[in-house]
PDB file of C-alpha atoms in Angstrom:
ATOM      1  CA  UNK A   1      -5.131  15.665 -72.539  1.00 56.00           C
ATOM      2  CA  UNK A   2      -7.475  12.696 -71.986  1.00 62.00           C
ATOM      3  CA  UNK A   3     -11.437  13.293 -69.393  1.00 71.00           C
ATOM      4  CA  UNK A   4     -10.288   9.552 -67.459  1.00 68.00           C
ATOM      5  CA  UNK A   5      -7.302   9.701 -65.273  1.00 68.00           C
ATOM      6  CA  UNK A   6      -6.930   6.212 -63.238  1.00 66.00           C
ATOM      7  CA  UNK A   7      -6.203   6.819 -59.470  1.00 63.00           C
ATOM      8  CA  UNK A   8      -2.571   6.194 -58.784  1.00 62.00           C
ATOM      9  CA  UNK A   9      -2.796   5.528 -55.310  1.00 64.00           C
ATOM     10  CA  UNK A  10      -2.367   2.524 -53.283  1.00 64.00           C
ATOM     11  CA  UNK A  11      -4.297   3.879 -50.412  1.00 71.00           C
ATOM     12  CA  UNK A  12      -7.381   1.994 -48.118  1.00 75.00           C
ATOM     13  CA  UNK A  13     -10.733   3.224 -47.697  1.00 73.00           C
ATOM     14  CA  UNK A  14     -11.874   3.541 -44.834  1.00 78.00           C
ATOM     15  CA  UNK A  15     -14.420   1.678 -42.407  1.00 80.00           C
ATOM     16  CA  UNK A  16     -17.996   2.901 -43.034  1.00 82.00           C
ATOM     17  CA  UNK A  17     -19.900   2.974 -39.199  1.00 83.00           C
ATOM     18  CA  UNK A  18     -22.574   4.364 -40.805  1.00 84.00           C
ATOM     19  CA  UNK A  19     -23.624  -0.149 -38.846  1.00 87.00           C
ATOM     20  CA  UNK A  20     -22.527   0.193 -36.354  1.00 89.00           C
ATOM     21  CA  UNK A  21     -25.116   1.622 -33.994  1.00 91.00           C
ATOM     22  CA  UNK A  22     -27.687  -0.828 -35.001  1.00 92.00           C
ATOM     23  CA  UNK A  23     -25.475  -3.546 -33.923  1.00 92.00           C
ATOM     24  CA  UNK A  24     -24.496  -2.026 -30.391  1.00 93.00           C
ATOM     25  CA  UNK A  25     -28.979  -1.688 -30.060  1.00 93.00           C
ATOM     26  CA  UNK A  26     -29.656  -4.908 -30.896  1.00 94.00           C
ATOM     27  CA  UNK A  27     -27.579  -6.479 -29.255  1.00 94.00           C
ATOM     28  CA  UNK A  28     -28.817  -4.109 -26.053  1.00 94.00           C
ATOM     29  CA  UNK A  29     -32.204  -5.363 -26.916  1.00 93.00           C
ATOM     30  CA  UNK A  30     -30.305  -9.195 -27.524  1.00 93.00           C
ATOM     31  CA  UNK A  31     -29.005  -8.821 -23.333  1.00 91.00           C
ATOM     32  CA  UNK A  32     -32.045  -7.479 -23.059  1.00 90.00           C
ATOM     33  CA  UNK A  33     -34.678  -9.608 -23.581  1.00 90.00           C
ATOM     34  CA  UNK A  34     -32.197 -12.879 -22.662  1.00 89.00           C
ATOM     35  CA  UNK A  35     -31.540 -11.655 -18.717  1.00 86.00           C
ATOM     36  CA  UNK A  36     -33.191 -12.849 -16.294  1.00 80.00           C
ATOM     37  CA  UNK A  37     -33.730 -10.692 -12.717  1.00 75.00           C
ATOM     38  CA  UNK A  38     -34.037 -12.333  -9.520  1.00 70.00           C
ATOM     39  CA  UNK A  39     -36.514 -11.426  -7.975  1.00 71.00           C
ATOM     40  CA  UNK A  40     -35.885 -12.128  -4.038  1.00 77.00           C
ATOM     41  CA  UNK A  41     -32.840 -11.445  -2.594  1.00 84.00           C
ATOM     42  CA  UNK A  42     -31.979 -13.080  -0.069  1.00 90.00           C
ATOM     43  CA  UNK A  43     -31.576 -11.469   3.397  1.00 91.00           C
ATOM     44  CA  UNK A  44     -30.617 -15.611   5.584  1.00 94.00           C
ATOM     45  CA  UNK A  45     -28.365 -17.540   5.889  1.00 93.00           C
ATOM     46  CA  UNK A  46     -28.463 -20.241   3.066  1.00 91.00           C
ATOM     47  CA  UNK A  47     -26.415 -22.935   3.535  1.00 93.00           C
ATOM     48  CA  UNK A  48     -28.660 -26.128   1.969  1.00 94.00           C
ATOM     49  CA  UNK A  49     -27.636 -29.656   3.607  1.00 94.00           C
ATOM     50  CA  UNK A  50     -27.644 -32.344   1.368  1.00 94.00           C
ATOM     51  CA  UNK A  51     -29.650 -35.253   0.796  1.00 93.00           C
ATOM     52  CA  UNK A  52     -29.804 -38.232  -1.764  1.00 92.00           C
ATOM     53  CA  UNK A  53     -32.751 -38.698  -2.769  1.00 91.00           C
ATOM     54  CA  UNK A  54     -33.802 -35.490  -4.574  1.00 91.00           C
ATOM     55  CA  UNK A  55     -36.489 -34.677  -7.507  1.00 91.00           C
ATOM     56  CA  UNK A  56     -36.265 -32.356 -10.211  1.00 89.00           C
ATOM     57  CA  UNK A  57     -39.215 -29.911 -10.426  1.00 86.00           C
ATOM     58  CA  UNK A  58     -40.299 -28.282 -12.924  1.00 85.00           C
ATOM     59  CA  UNK A  59     -41.990 -26.259 -12.896  1.00 84.00           C
ATOM     60  CA  UNK A  60     -40.280 -23.844 -11.071  1.00 85.00           C
ATOM     61  CA  UNK A  61     -42.992 -21.463 -11.917  1.00 85.00           C
ATOM     62  CA  UNK A  62     -45.614 -22.734  -9.348  1.00 91.00           C
ATOM     63  CA  UNK A  63     -43.694 -22.951  -6.493  1.00 93.00           C
ATOM     64  CA  UNK A  64     -44.020 -20.214  -3.665  1.00 94.00           C
ATOM     65  CA  UNK A  65     -39.843 -20.053  -1.612  1.00 94.00           C
ATOM     66  CA  UNK A  66     -40.182 -19.055   2.001  1.00 96.00           C
ATOM     67  CA  UNK A  67     -37.570 -19.109   3.562  1.00 96.00           C
ATOM     68  CA  UNK A  68     -35.198 -19.540   7.394  1.00 96.00           C
ATOM     69  CA  UNK A  69     -32.156 -19.367   9.297  1.00 95.00           C
ATOM     70  CA  UNK A  70     -30.448 -16.608  10.669  1.00 94.00           C
ATOM     71  CA  UNK A  71     -30.011 -13.001   9.241  1.00 94.00           C
ATOM     72  CA  UNK A  72     -27.191 -12.515   7.460  1.00 92.00           C
ATOM     73  CA  UNK A  73     -24.274 -10.927   8.431  1.00 90.00           C
ATOM     74  CA  UNK A  74     -25.193  -7.725   5.737  1.00 89.00           C
ATOM     75  CA  UNK A  75     -29.116  -7.690   8.263  1.00 90.00           C
ATOM     76  CA  UNK A  76     -28.017  -8.924  11.766  1.00 89.00           C
ATOM     77  CA  UNK A  77     -27.381  -5.618  12.871  1.00 88.00           C
ATOM     78  CA  UNK A  78     -31.516  -4.605  11.626  1.00 86.00           C
ATOM     79  CA  UNK A  79     -32.340  -8.367  12.961  1.00 87.00           C
ATOM     80  CA  UNK A  80     -30.649  -9.549  15.288  1.00 88.00           C
ATOM     81  CA  UNK A  81     -29.025 -13.191  15.468  1.00 89.00           C
ATOM     82  CA  UNK A  82     -31.880 -15.094  15.968  1.00 92.00           C
ATOM     83  CA  UNK A  83     -33.466 -17.528  13.418  1.00 93.00           C
ATOM     84  CA  UNK A  84     -36.969 -15.881  11.264  1.00 94.00           C
ATOM     85  CA  UNK A  85     -38.742 -16.453   8.129  1.00 96.00           C
ATOM     86  CA  UNK A  86     -38.163 -15.021   5.452  1.00 95.00           C
ATOM     87  CA  UNK A  87     -41.180 -14.210   2.687  1.00 95.00           C
ATOM     88  CA  UNK A  88     -40.372 -12.617  -1.170  1.00 87.00           C
ATOM     89  CA  UNK A  89     -37.896  -9.054   0.591  1.00 87.00           C
ATOM     90  CA  UNK A  90     -38.611  -9.336   3.121  1.00 91.00           C
ATOM     91  CA  UNK A  91     -38.437 -10.389   7.563  1.00 94.00           C
ATOM     92  CA  UNK A  92     -41.853 -12.372   8.475  1.00 95.00           C
ATOM     93  CA  UNK A  93     -43.376 -13.984  11.572  1.00 95.00           C
ATOM     94  CA  UNK A  94     -44.813 -16.811  11.109  1.00 95.00           C
ATOM     95  CA  UNK A  95     -48.860 -15.334  11.467  1.00 95.00           C
ATOM     96  CA  UNK A  96     -47.441 -13.925   8.022  1.00 96.00           C
ATOM     97  CA  UNK A  97     -47.486 -16.950   6.256  1.00 96.00           C
ATOM     98  CA  UNK A  98     -51.320 -17.194   5.829  1.00 96.00           C
ATOM     99  CA  UNK A  99     -51.874 -13.736   5.237  1.00 96.00           C
ATOM    100  CA  UNK A 100     -48.555 -14.523   2.346  1.00 96.00           C
ATOM    101  CA  UNK A 101     -50.450 -17.732   0.527  1.00 95.00           C
ATOM    102  CA  UNK A 102     -52.914 -15.931   0.180  1.00 95.00           C
ATOM    103  CA  UNK A 103     -52.008 -13.368  -2.050  1.00 94.00           C
ATOM    104  CA  UNK A 104     -49.635 -16.405  -2.858  1.00 93.00           C
ATOM    105  CA  UNK A 105     -53.126 -18.324  -4.438  1.00 93.00           C
ATOM    106  CA  UNK A 106     -54.763 -14.689  -5.035  1.00 94.00           C
ATOM    107  CA  UNK A 107     -51.927 -13.815  -8.016  1.00 90.00           C
ATOM    108  CA  UNK A 108     -51.813 -17.692  -9.220  1.00 91.00           C
ATOM    109  CA  UNK A 109     -54.927 -18.529 -12.381  1.00 91.00           C
ATOM    110  CA  UNK A 110     -58.024 -20.655 -10.801  1.00 91.00           C
ATOM    111  CA  UNK A 111     -56.736 -24.095 -12.483  1.00 91.00           C
ATOM    112  CA  UNK A 112     -52.850 -23.956 -11.227  1.00 90.00           C
ATOM    113  CA  UNK A 113     -54.284 -22.800  -7.196  1.00 89.00           C
ATOM    114  CA  UNK A 114     -54.209 -26.265  -6.728  1.00 88.00           C
ATOM    115  CA  UNK A 115     -50.920 -27.467  -7.559  1.00 90.00           C
ATOM    116  CA  UNK A 116     -49.109 -24.526  -5.394  1.00 93.00           C
ATOM    117  CA  UNK A 117     -46.332 -26.281  -4.016  1.00 95.00           C
ATOM    118  CA  UNK A 118     -45.076 -24.425  -0.765  1.00 96.00           C
ATOM    119  CA  UNK A 119     -40.852 -24.454  -0.849  1.00 95.00           C
ATOM    120  CA  UNK A 120     -38.823 -24.435   2.185  1.00 96.00           C
ATOM    121  CA  UNK A 121     -35.817 -23.289   2.362  1.00 95.00           C
ATOM    122  CA  UNK A 122     -34.304 -23.724   4.880  1.00 96.00           C
ATOM    123  CA  UNK A 123     -30.565 -23.418   6.148  1.00 95.00           C
ATOM    124  CA  UNK A 124     -29.137 -26.234   7.644  1.00 93.00           C
ATOM    125  CA  UNK A 125     -28.622 -25.415  10.816  1.00 93.00           C
ATOM    126  CA  UNK A 126     -31.465 -24.067  12.036  1.00 94.00           C
ATOM    127  CA  UNK A 127     -33.239 -25.698  14.819  1.00 94.00           C
ATOM    128  CA  UNK A 128     -36.317 -27.694  13.729  1.00 94.00           C
ATOM    129  CA  UNK A 129     -39.281 -26.843  15.685  1.00 96.00           C
ATOM    130  CA  UNK A 130     -39.365 -22.844  14.192  1.00 96.00           C
ATOM    131  CA  UNK A 131     -39.961 -25.570  10.666  1.00 96.00           C
ATOM    132  CA  UNK A 132     -42.379 -27.118  12.660  1.00 96.00           C
ATOM    133  CA  UNK A 133     -44.399 -24.037  13.078  1.00 97.00           C
ATOM    134  CA  UNK A 134     -44.298 -23.091   9.567  1.00 97.00           C
ATOM    135  CA  UNK A 135     -45.274 -25.967   8.817  1.00 96.00           C
ATOM    136  CA  UNK A 136     -48.411 -25.900  10.842  1.00 97.00           C
ATOM    137  CA  UNK A 137     -49.189 -22.957   9.301  1.00 96.00           C
ATOM    138  CA  UNK A 138     -49.061 -23.823   6.587  1.00 96.00           C
ATOM    139  CA  UNK A 139     -51.691 -26.957   7.429  1.00 96.00           C
ATOM    140  CA  UNK A 140     -54.086 -23.174   8.730  1.00 96.00           C
ATOM    141  CA  UNK A 141     -53.210 -22.323   5.141  1.00 95.00           C
ATOM    142  CA  UNK A 142     -54.132 -25.491   3.530  1.00 93.00           C
ATOM    143  CA  UNK A 143     -51.530 -25.239   1.701  1.00 94.00           C
ATOM    144  CA  UNK A 144     -50.703 -29.047   1.829  1.00 94.00           C
ATOM    145  CA  UNK A 145     -48.379 -30.187  -0.430  1.00 95.00           C
ATOM    146  CA  UNK A 146     -44.524 -28.950   0.821  1.00 95.00           C
ATOM    147  CA  UNK A 147     -40.686 -29.966  -0.514  1.00 95.00           C
ATOM    148  CA  UNK A 148     -38.304 -28.762   1.523  1.00 94.00           C
ATOM    149  CA  UNK A 149     -35.442 -27.503  -1.288  1.00 94.00           C
ATOM    150  CA  UNK A 150     -31.512 -29.103  -0.561  1.00 94.00           C
ATOM    151  CA  UNK A 151     -28.794 -29.597  -2.394  1.00 94.00           C
ATOM    152  CA  UNK A 152     -27.993 -33.401  -3.337  1.00 93.00           C
ATOM    153  CA  UNK A 153     -25.152 -35.240  -2.234  1.00 92.00           C
ATOM    154  CA  UNK A 154     -24.201 -37.751   0.675  1.00 92.00           C
ATOM    155  CA  UNK A 155     -26.192 -37.224   3.654  1.00 89.00           C
ATOM    156  CA  UNK A 156     -23.587 -37.865   5.599  1.00 89.00           C
ATOM    157  CA  UNK A 157     -21.945 -34.181   4.177  1.00 89.00           C
ATOM    158  CA  UNK A 158     -24.589 -32.786   6.735  1.00 86.00           C
ATOM    159  CA  UNK A 159     -22.189 -33.958   9.733  1.00 86.00           C
ATOM    160  CA  UNK A 160     -19.164 -31.850   8.977  1.00 79.00           C
TER     161      UNK A 160
END
């Protein structure tokens, strides 16, 4: 009569799932921190033209984007088919550009206000008259730093 009996069954013990919720929450937290949300939803067609003399901007947080082009197919029933200006998430008139620039300056730190750049994302089918009107409004708002946002490539691709 022995007190100690040796188990002879070859069963594998069950896998412990005690740490599984910790792993799931760690992954969830990781993806919440790493994911970047889009700032604006673009409501105009935005087929950018090609250019071969381009530079990459380092500080993209100093750019206030102005979109121009005809409304995308999804919004044509509301906004029509004529080329429009979009500031942030809504369509705007040319007169709203000054107010937009002033609001963007209000939201930035004092030492960065002079470094703000107006970035024009203009559809390649948009008339230059609208772009000229946008530039006039920016000039009146004293936003003199303007950049055109394009795709890198041969400029002859724009003729296709």
